[in-house]
Amino acid sequence: MHAAVQWLVETIGAMGYPGIFLLMAMESSVFPIPSELVMPPAGYLAQQGQMNMLAAIVCGTLGSLIGAYANYYAAHYLGRPLILKYGKYVFITEEKFAKVERFFKDHGEISTFIGRLLPVVRHLISLPAGLAGMNHVKFSLYTLLGAGIWVTVLTFIGYFIGSNQELIMKYSHQALIGVIIVSAVIITVYVKLQRRNGASSPE
């Protein structure tokens, strides 16, 4: 693992900001490149004066958006027609598909934002958004917001921890636990507000 981190530090150092952008775009789509191994080395290089902290965060966040859009468009233009045509053979009816579309119409913002903060989910959340044809402005805004928070956290970990992989993974896991807790609180508040609004709305 140390060799992999050293390679990433050297690669990011050699490729600079385009390297961060490319690796995070890959991480955000379907390639198994953990963001925990991309942004901390960028933070470390910023601490060493070889990179600008803000520029690294911006490149990582924009890369995440581009990768998310790769999944979005793949699902929207390839997945949607296939599901509508062949979904019935795997018990995905047009009615069920319509429910997914309605869900993302009503709750796409919170789903996209929270999804970008969670492992595994961040790679997949763009797929249902693309299938449902989520509004581009909202998709971009909440993807940038969620990805930006996570990218910033990881970059600061690398800045303060350095290149010690054991400590990076330790604090990355602690940060992830914190993010999951905050996400759970946000979801709980959101659900309560939705129920209250639903109860107070006129029939």
PDB file of C-alpha atoms in Angstrom, residues 6-141:
ATOM      1  CA  GLN A   6       4.230   6.799  -3.174  1.00  0.00           C
ATOM      2  CA  TRP A   7       3.339   6.171  -6.807  1.00  0.00           C
ATOM      3  CA  LEU A   8       0.264   8.388  -6.502  1.00  0.00           C
ATOM      4  CA  VAL A   9       2.281  11.173  -4.869  1.00  0.00           C
ATOM      5  CA  GLU A  10       4.828  10.988  -7.672  1.00  0.00           C
ATOM      6  CA  THR A  11       2.145  10.735 -10.356  1.00  0.00           C
ATOM      7  CA  ILE A  12       0.144  13.666  -9.011  1.00  0.00           C
ATOM      8  CA  GLY A  13       3.351  15.638  -8.582  1.00  0.00           C
ATOM      9  CA  ALA A  14       4.315  14.930 -12.188  1.00  0.00           C
ATOM     10  CA  MET A  15       0.875  15.414 -13.754  1.00  0.00           C
ATOM     11  CA  GLY A  16      -0.084  18.310 -11.497  1.00  0.00           C
ATOM     12  CA  TYR A  17      -3.650  19.577 -11.365  1.00  0.00           C
ATOM     13  CA  PRO A  18      -4.755  17.730 -14.541  1.00  0.00           C
ATOM     14  CA  GLY A  19      -3.689  14.512 -12.784  1.00  0.00           C
ATOM     15  CA  ILE A  20      -5.927  15.282  -9.812  1.00  0.00           C
ATOM     16  CA  PHE A  21      -8.787  16.140 -12.150  1.00  0.00           C
ATOM     17  CA  LEU A  22      -8.363  12.935 -14.169  1.00  0.00           C
ATOM     18  CA  LEU A  23      -7.974  10.591 -11.191  1.00  0.00           C
ATOM     19  CA  MET A  24     -10.995  12.045  -9.389  1.00  0.00           C
ATOM     20  CA  ALA A  25     -13.060  11.867 -12.592  1.00  0.00           C
ATOM     21  CA  MET A  26     -12.155   8.190 -12.807  1.00  0.00           C
ATOM     22  CA  GLU A  27     -12.897   7.702  -9.094  1.00  0.00           C
ATOM     23  CA  SER A  28     -16.298   9.292  -9.500  1.00  0.00           C
ATOM     24  CA  SER A  29     -17.319   7.075 -12.403  1.00  0.00           C
ATOM     25  CA  VAL A  30     -16.708   3.333 -12.590  1.00  0.00           C
ATOM     26  CA  PHE A  31     -12.968   3.008 -11.995  1.00  0.00           C
ATOM     27  CA  PRO A  32     -11.915   1.583  -8.590  1.00  0.00           C
ATOM     28  CA  ILE A  33      -9.627   4.440  -7.546  1.00  0.00           C
ATOM     29  CA  PRO A  34     -10.409   5.401  -3.922  1.00  0.00           C
ATOM     30  CA  SER A  35     -10.527   9.146  -3.352  1.00  0.00           C
ATOM     31  CA  GLU A  36      -8.754   8.420  -0.057  1.00  0.00           C
ATOM     32  CA  LEU A  37      -5.662   7.619  -2.128  1.00  0.00           C
ATOM     33  CA  VAL A  38      -5.900  10.625  -4.446  1.00  0.00           C
ATOM     34  CA  MET A  39      -6.664  13.771  -2.459  1.00  0.00           C
ATOM     35  CA  PRO A  40      -4.455  13.226   0.641  1.00  0.00           C
ATOM     36  CA  PRO A  41      -1.303  13.072  -1.542  1.00  0.00           C
ATOM     37  CA  ALA A  42      -2.446  16.326  -3.153  1.00  0.00           C
ATOM     38  CA  GLY A  43      -2.797  17.838   0.322  1.00  0.00           C
ATOM     39  CA  TYR A  44       0.664  16.589   1.218  1.00  0.00           C
ATOM     40  CA  LEU A  45       2.121  18.207  -1.912  1.00  0.00           C
ATOM     41  CA  ALA A  46       0.337  21.442  -0.964  1.00  0.00           C
ATOM     42  CA  GLN A  47       1.923  21.279   2.481  1.00  0.00           C
ATOM     43  CA  GLN A  48       5.306  20.856   0.774  1.00  0.00           C
ATOM     44  CA  GLY A  49       4.665  23.972  -1.285  1.00  0.00           C
ATOM     45  CA  GLN A  50       4.454  22.046  -4.557  1.00  0.00           C
ATOM     46  CA  MET A  51       0.753  22.704  -5.065  1.00  0.00           C
ATOM     47  CA  ASN A  52      -1.878  25.271  -4.224  1.00  0.00           C
ATOM     48  CA  MET A  53      -4.392  23.897  -1.730  1.00  0.00           C
ATOM     49  CA  LEU A  54      -7.444  25.629  -3.204  1.00  0.00           C
ATOM     50  CA  ALA A  55      -6.530  24.720  -6.774  1.00  0.00           C
ATOM     51  CA  ALA A  56      -6.125  21.056  -5.800  1.00  0.00           C
ATOM     52  CA  ILE A  57      -9.559  21.031  -4.117  1.00  0.00           C
ATOM     53  CA  VAL A  58     -11.205  22.733  -7.106  1.00  0.00           C
ATOM     54  CA  CYS A  59      -9.626  20.285  -9.563  1.00  0.00           C
ATOM     55  CA  GLY A  60     -10.646  17.302  -7.436  1.00  0.00           C
ATOM     56  CA  THR A  61     -14.203  18.577  -7.096  1.00  0.00           C
ATOM     57  CA  LEU A  62     -14.603  19.372 -10.794  1.00  0.00           C
ATOM     58  CA  GLY A  63     -13.125  15.981 -11.659  1.00  0.00           C
ATOM     59  CA  SER A  64     -15.762  14.373  -9.453  1.00  0.00           C
ATOM     60  CA  LEU A  65     -18.487  16.262 -11.305  1.00  0.00           C
ATOM     61  CA  ILE A  66     -17.221  15.147 -14.717  1.00  0.00           C
ATOM     62  CA  GLY A  67     -17.006  11.531 -13.569  1.00  0.00           C
ATOM     63  CA  ALA A  68     -20.512  11.772 -12.137  1.00  0.00           C
ATOM     64  CA  TYR A  69     -21.790  13.085 -15.458  1.00  0.00           C
ATOM     65  CA  ALA A  70     -20.194  10.159 -17.282  1.00  0.00           C
ATOM     66  CA  ASN A  71     -22.419   7.858 -15.224  1.00  0.00           C
ATOM     67  CA  TYR A  72     -25.385  10.204 -15.550  1.00  0.00           C
ATOM     68  CA  TYR A  73     -25.316  10.244 -19.340  1.00  0.00           C
ATOM     69  CA  ALA A  74     -24.555   6.528 -19.613  1.00  0.00           C
ATOM     70  CA  ALA A  75     -27.628   5.751 -17.519  1.00  0.00           C
ATOM     71  CA  HIS A  76     -29.809   8.351 -19.220  1.00  0.00           C
ATOM     72  CA  TYR A  77     -29.048   7.465 -22.831  1.00  0.00           C
ATOM     73  CA  LEU A  78     -28.152   3.787 -22.536  1.00  0.00           C
ATOM     74  CA  GLY A  79     -29.749   2.521 -19.340  1.00  0.00           C
ATOM     75  CA  ARG A  80     -33.160   4.123 -19.701  1.00  0.00           C
ATOM     76  CA  PRO A  81     -34.064   2.677 -23.124  1.00  0.00           C
ATOM     77  CA  LEU A  82     -32.743  -0.741 -22.123  1.00  0.00           C
ATOM     78  CA  ILE A  83     -34.715  -0.770 -18.874  1.00  0.00           C
ATOM     79  CA  LEU A  84     -37.922   0.338 -20.555  1.00  0.00           C
ATOM     80  CA  LYS A  85     -37.486  -2.323 -23.238  1.00  0.00           C
ATOM     81  CA  TYR A  86     -36.130  -5.268 -21.261  1.00  0.00           C
ATOM     82  CA  GLY A  87     -36.878  -4.393 -17.627  1.00  0.00           C
ATOM     83  CA  LYS A  88     -40.044  -6.481 -17.636  1.00  0.00           C
ATOM     84  CA  TYR A  89     -37.915  -9.609 -17.951  1.00  0.00           C
ATOM     85  CA  VAL A  90     -36.240  -8.873 -14.586  1.00  0.00           C
ATOM     86  CA  PHE A  91     -39.428  -7.610 -12.895  1.00  0.00           C
ATOM     87  CA  ILE A  92     -38.708  -3.922 -13.476  1.00  0.00           C
ATOM     88  CA  THR A  93     -42.017  -2.731 -14.799  1.00  0.00           C
ATOM     89  CA  GLU A  94     -42.683   0.659 -16.333  1.00  0.00           C
ATOM     90  CA  GLU A  95     -44.675   1.476 -13.194  1.00  0.00           C
ATOM     91  CA  LYS A  96     -41.701   0.753 -10.924  1.00  0.00           C
ATOM     92  CA  PHE A  97     -39.464   2.791 -13.173  1.00  0.00           C
ATOM     93  CA  ALA A  98     -41.920   5.673 -12.987  1.00  0.00           C
ATOM     94  CA  LYS A  99     -41.690   5.513  -9.181  1.00  0.00           C
ATOM     95  CA  VAL A 100     -37.900   5.917  -9.365  1.00  0.00           C
ATOM     96  CA  GLU A 101     -38.355   8.924 -11.628  1.00  0.00           C
ATOM     97  CA  ARG A 102     -40.902  10.448  -9.248  1.00  0.00           C
ATOM     98  CA  PHE A 103     -38.646   9.804  -6.264  1.00  0.00           C
ATOM     99  CA  PHE A 104     -35.748  11.642  -7.881  1.00  0.00           C
ATOM    100  CA  LYS A 105     -38.060  14.426  -8.943  1.00  0.00           C
ATOM    101  CA  ASP A 106     -39.124  14.876  -5.317  1.00  0.00           C
ATOM    102  CA  HIS A 107     -35.932  13.910  -3.471  1.00  0.00           C
ATOM    103  CA  GLY A 108     -33.130  14.053  -6.025  1.00  0.00           C
ATOM    104  CA  GLU A 109     -31.329  16.934  -4.340  1.00  0.00           C
ATOM    105  CA  ILE A 110     -30.897  15.338  -0.912  1.00  0.00           C
ATOM    106  CA  SER A 111     -30.160  11.932  -2.473  1.00  0.00           C
ATOM    107  CA  THR A 112     -27.417  13.326  -4.705  1.00  0.00           C
ATOM    108  CA  PHE A 113     -25.856  15.414  -1.943  1.00  0.00           C
ATOM    109  CA  ILE A 114     -25.788  12.646   0.666  1.00  0.00           C
ATOM    110  CA  GLY A 115     -24.792  10.056  -1.925  1.00  0.00           C
ATOM    111  CA  ARG A 116     -21.647  11.998  -2.815  1.00  0.00           C
ATOM    112  CA  LEU A 117     -20.509  11.779   0.808  1.00  0.00           C
ATOM    113  CA  LEU A 118     -20.856   8.010   1.229  1.00  0.00           C
ATOM    114  CA  PRO A 119     -18.503   5.252   0.029  1.00  0.00           C
ATOM    115  CA  VAL A 120     -19.725   3.020  -2.807  1.00  0.00           C
ATOM    116  CA  VAL A 121     -22.902   5.122  -3.049  1.00  0.00           C
ATOM    117  CA  ARG A 122     -20.927   8.042  -4.467  1.00  0.00           C
ATOM    118  CA  HIS A 123     -19.990   5.880  -7.463  1.00  0.00           C
ATOM    119  CA  LEU A 124     -23.597   4.825  -8.080  1.00  0.00           C
ATOM    120  CA  ILE A 125     -25.823   7.760  -7.162  1.00  0.00           C
ATOM    121  CA  SER A 126     -25.430   9.332 -10.612  1.00  0.00           C
ATOM    122  CA  LEU A 127     -27.043   6.301 -12.250  1.00  0.00           C
ATOM    123  CA  PRO A 128     -30.575   6.718 -10.852  1.00  0.00           C
ATOM    124  CA  ALA A 129     -30.205  10.475 -11.328  1.00  0.00           C
ATOM    125  CA  GLY A 130     -29.467   9.881 -15.007  1.00  0.00           C
ATOM    126  CA  LEU A 131     -32.247   7.339 -15.342  1.00  0.00           C
ATOM    127  CA  ALA A 132     -34.714   9.821 -13.871  1.00  0.00           C
ATOM    128  CA  GLY A 133     -33.359  12.703 -15.956  1.00  0.00           C
ATOM    129  CA  MET A 134     -32.659  14.843 -12.908  1.00  0.00           C
ATOM    130  CA  ASN A 135     -32.447  18.582 -13.597  1.00  0.00           C
ATOM    131  CA  HIS A 136     -28.879  19.442 -14.652  1.00  0.00           C
ATOM    132  CA  VAL A 137     -28.566  22.555 -12.520  1.00  0.00           C
ATOM    133  CA  LYS A 138     -29.676  20.699  -9.402  1.00  0.00           C
ATOM    134  CA  PHE A 139     -27.560  17.646 -10.224  1.00  0.00           C
ATOM    135  CA  SER A 140     -24.457  19.777 -10.764  1.00  0.00           C
ATOM    136  CA  LEU A 141     -25.049  21.927  -7.682  1.00  0.00           C
TER     137      LEU A 141
END
